[in-house]
mmCIF file of C-alpha atoms in Angstrom:
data_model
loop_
_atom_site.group_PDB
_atom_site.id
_atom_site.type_symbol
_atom_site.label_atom_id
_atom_site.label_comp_id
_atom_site.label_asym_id
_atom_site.label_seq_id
_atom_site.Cartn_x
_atom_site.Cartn_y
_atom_site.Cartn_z
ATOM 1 C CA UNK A 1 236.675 -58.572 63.557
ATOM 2 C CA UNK A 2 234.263 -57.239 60.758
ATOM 3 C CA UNK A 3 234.858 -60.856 59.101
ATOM 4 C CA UNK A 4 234.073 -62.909 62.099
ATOM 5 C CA UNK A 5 230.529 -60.541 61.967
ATOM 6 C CA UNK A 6 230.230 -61.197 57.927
ATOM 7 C CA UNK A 7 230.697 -64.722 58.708
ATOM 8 C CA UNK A 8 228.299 -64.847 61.664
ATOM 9 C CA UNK A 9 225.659 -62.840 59.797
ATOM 10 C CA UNK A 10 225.675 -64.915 56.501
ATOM 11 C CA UNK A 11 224.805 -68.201 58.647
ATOM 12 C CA UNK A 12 222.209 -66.141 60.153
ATOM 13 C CA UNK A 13 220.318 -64.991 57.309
ATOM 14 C CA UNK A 14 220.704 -68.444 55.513
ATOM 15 C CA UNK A 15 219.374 -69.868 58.613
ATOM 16 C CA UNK A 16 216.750 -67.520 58.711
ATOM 17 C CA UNK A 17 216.033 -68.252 55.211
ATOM 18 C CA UNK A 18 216.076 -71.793 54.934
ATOM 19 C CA UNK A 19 213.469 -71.735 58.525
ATOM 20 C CA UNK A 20 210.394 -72.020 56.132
ATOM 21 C CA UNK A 21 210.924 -75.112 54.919
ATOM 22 C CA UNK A 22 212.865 -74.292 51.697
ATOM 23 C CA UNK A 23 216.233 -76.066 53.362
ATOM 24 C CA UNK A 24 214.692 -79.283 51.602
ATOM 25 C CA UNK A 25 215.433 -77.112 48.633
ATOM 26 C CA UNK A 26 218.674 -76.819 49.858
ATOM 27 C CA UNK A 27 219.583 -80.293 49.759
ATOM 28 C CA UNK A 28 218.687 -80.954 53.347
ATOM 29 C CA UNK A 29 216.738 -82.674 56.042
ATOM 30 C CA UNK A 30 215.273 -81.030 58.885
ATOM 31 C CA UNK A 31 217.246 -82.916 61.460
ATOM 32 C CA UNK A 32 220.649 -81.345 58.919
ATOM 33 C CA UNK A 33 218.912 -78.070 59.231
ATOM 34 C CA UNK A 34 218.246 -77.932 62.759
ATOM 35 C CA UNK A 35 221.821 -79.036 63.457
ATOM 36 C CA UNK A 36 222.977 -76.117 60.864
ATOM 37 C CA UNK A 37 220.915 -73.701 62.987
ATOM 38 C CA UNK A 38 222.139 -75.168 66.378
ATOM 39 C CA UNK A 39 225.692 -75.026 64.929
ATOM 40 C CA UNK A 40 225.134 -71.258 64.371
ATOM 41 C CA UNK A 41 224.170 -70.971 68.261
ATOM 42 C CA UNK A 42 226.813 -72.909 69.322
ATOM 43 C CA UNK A 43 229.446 -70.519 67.829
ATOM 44 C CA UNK A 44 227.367 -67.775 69.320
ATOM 45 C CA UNK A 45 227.182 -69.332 72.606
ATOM 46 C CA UNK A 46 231.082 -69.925 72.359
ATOM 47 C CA UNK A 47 231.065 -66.035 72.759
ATOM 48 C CA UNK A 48 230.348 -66.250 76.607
ATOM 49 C CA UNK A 49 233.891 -66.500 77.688
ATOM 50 C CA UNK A 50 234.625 -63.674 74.933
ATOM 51 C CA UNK A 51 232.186 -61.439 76.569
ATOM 52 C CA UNK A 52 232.550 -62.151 80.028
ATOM 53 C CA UNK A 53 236.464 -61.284 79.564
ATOM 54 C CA UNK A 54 235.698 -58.218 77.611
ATOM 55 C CA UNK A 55 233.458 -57.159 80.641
ATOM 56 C CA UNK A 56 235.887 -57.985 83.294
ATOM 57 C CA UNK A 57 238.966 -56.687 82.077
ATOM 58 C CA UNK A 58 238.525 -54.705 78.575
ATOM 59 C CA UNK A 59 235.543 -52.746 79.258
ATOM 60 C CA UNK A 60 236.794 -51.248 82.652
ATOM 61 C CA UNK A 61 239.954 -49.750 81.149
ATOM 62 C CA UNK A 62 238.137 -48.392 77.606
ATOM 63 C CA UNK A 63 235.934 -47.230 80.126
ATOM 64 C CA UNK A 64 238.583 -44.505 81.849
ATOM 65 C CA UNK A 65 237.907 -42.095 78.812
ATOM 66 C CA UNK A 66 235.149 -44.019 76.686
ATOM 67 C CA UNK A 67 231.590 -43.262 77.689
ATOM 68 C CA UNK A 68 230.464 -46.233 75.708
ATOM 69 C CA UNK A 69 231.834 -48.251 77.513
ATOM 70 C CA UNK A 70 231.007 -47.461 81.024
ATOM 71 C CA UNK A 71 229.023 -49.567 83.297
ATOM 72 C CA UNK A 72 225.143 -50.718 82.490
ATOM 73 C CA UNK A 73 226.251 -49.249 79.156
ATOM 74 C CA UNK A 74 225.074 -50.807 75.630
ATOM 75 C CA UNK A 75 227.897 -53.443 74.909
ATOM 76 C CA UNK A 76 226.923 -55.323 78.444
ATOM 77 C CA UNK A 77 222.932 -55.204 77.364
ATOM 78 C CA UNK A 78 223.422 -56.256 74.332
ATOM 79 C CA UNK A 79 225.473 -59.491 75.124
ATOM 80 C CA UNK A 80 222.653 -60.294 76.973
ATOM 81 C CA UNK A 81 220.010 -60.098 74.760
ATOM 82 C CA UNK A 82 221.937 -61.522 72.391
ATOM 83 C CA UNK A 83 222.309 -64.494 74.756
ATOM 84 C CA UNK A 84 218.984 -64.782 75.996
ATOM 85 C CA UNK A 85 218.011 -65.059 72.338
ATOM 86 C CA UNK A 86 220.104 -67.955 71.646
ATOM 87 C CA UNK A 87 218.440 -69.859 74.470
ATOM 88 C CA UNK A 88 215.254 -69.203 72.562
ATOM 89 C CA UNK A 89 216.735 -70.883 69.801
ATOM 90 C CA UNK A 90 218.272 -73.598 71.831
ATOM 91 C CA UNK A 91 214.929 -74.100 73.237
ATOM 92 C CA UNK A 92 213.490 -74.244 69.577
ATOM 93 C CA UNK A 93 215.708 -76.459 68.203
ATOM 94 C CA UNK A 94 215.339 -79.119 71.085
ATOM 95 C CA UNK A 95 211.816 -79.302 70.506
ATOM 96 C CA UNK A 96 211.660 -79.658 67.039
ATOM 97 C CA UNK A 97 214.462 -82.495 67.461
ATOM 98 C CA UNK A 98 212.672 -84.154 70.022
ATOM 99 C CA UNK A 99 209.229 -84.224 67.380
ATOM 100 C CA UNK A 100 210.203 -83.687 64.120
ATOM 101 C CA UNK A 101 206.801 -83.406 63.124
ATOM 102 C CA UNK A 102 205.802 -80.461 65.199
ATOM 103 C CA UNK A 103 208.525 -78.114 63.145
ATOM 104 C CA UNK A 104 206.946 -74.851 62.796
ATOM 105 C CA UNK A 105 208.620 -72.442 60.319
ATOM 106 C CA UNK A 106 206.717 -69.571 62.095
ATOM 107 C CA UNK A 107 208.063 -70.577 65.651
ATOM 108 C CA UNK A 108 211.742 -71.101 63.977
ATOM 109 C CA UNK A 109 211.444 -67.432 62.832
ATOM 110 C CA UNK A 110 210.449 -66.145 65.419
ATOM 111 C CA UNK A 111 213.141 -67.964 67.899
ATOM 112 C CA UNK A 112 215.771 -66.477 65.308
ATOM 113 C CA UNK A 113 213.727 -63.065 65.212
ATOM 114 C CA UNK A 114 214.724 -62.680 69.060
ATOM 115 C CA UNK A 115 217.917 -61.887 69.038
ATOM 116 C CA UNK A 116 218.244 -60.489 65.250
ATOM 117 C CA UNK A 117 218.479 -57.092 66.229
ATOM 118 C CA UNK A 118 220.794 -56.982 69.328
ATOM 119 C CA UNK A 119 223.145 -59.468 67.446
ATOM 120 C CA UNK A 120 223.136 -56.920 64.165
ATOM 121 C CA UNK A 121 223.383 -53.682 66.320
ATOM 122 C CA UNK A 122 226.011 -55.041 68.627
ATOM 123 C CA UNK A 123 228.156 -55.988 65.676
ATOM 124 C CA UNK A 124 227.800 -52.633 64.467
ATOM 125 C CA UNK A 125 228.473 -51.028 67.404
ATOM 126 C CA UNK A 126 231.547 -52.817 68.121
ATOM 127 C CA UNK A 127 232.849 -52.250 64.939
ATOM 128 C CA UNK A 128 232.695 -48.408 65.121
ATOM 129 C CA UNK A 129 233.239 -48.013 68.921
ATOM 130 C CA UNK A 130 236.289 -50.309 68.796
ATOM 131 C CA UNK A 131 237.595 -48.719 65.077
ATOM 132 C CA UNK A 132 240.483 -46.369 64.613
ATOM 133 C CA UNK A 133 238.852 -43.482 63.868
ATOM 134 C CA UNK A 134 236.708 -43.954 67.351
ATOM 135 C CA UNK A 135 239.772 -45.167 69.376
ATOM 136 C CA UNK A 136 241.670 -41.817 68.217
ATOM 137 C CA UNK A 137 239.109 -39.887 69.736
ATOM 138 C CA UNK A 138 240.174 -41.059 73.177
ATOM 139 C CA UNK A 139 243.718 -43.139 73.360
ATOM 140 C CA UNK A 140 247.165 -42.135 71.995
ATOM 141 C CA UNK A 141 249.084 -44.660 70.176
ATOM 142 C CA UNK A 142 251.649 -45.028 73.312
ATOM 143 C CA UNK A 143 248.654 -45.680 75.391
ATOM 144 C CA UNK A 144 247.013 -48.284 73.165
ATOM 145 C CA UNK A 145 250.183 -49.980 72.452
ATOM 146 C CA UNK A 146 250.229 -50.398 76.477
ATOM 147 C CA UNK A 147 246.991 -52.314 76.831
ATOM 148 C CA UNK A 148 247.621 -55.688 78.021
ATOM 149 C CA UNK A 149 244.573 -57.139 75.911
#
């Protein structure tokens, strides 16, 4: 898990980077960047069915003895702000694709600034709430090994 997150945060931050223009610098046009970037949400996006099965069926049994995972808890709000985020950037990337010339490093950043915090604290989160040292807390071994997920 923690290098699917590395992974996802690196393209993030060189996306992030690269938004002011320097991805010329980089070796690439805005229509390569803007793919890069939609690439990046694409992957994220690909999350959906991740998240909507973790809410239907992993969420409701961690939730038996694991507060943090009870309903209208933070793992369901922050899947979707981190989803209504990438549809900023979706949103973004279309119109910059559709005019090249109106490409607005400002507006890029701040699409990508949208969604920068859930996506960071959610990885986070789910790293420690989902870790051994958390999952000890609630679950035996037995009853672990007995989850169907």
């Amino acid at each position: 898990m923690q290098y699917f997150h590395d992974m996802l945060q690196r393209e993030y931050e060189a996306a992030y980077k690269m938004a002011d223009g320097s991805f010329n610098k980089a070796g690439m046009s805005l229509r390569q960047y803007l793919r890069f970037v939609d690439g990046f949400r694409e992957r994220l996006t690909d999350l959906t069915m991740h998240h909507d099965i973790e809410e239907a069926h992993v969420f409701p049994k961690l939730a038996k003895k694991m507060p943090e995972f009870r309903a209208n808890e933070r793992h369901k709000k922050s899947h979707k702000l981190i989803h209504d985020g990438l549809d900023r950037i979706e949103a973004a990337v279309k119109g910059f694709e559709e005019d090249n010339s109106s490409y607005n490093p400002v507006e890029m950043r701040t699409a990508l600034d949208s969604f920068r915090e859930p996506l960071y604290t959610h990885l986070a989160e789910e790293v420690r709430d989902l870790g051994a040292e958390n999952m000890r807390k609630y679950w035996t071994l037995s009853e672990i090994a007995a989850f169907r997920f």
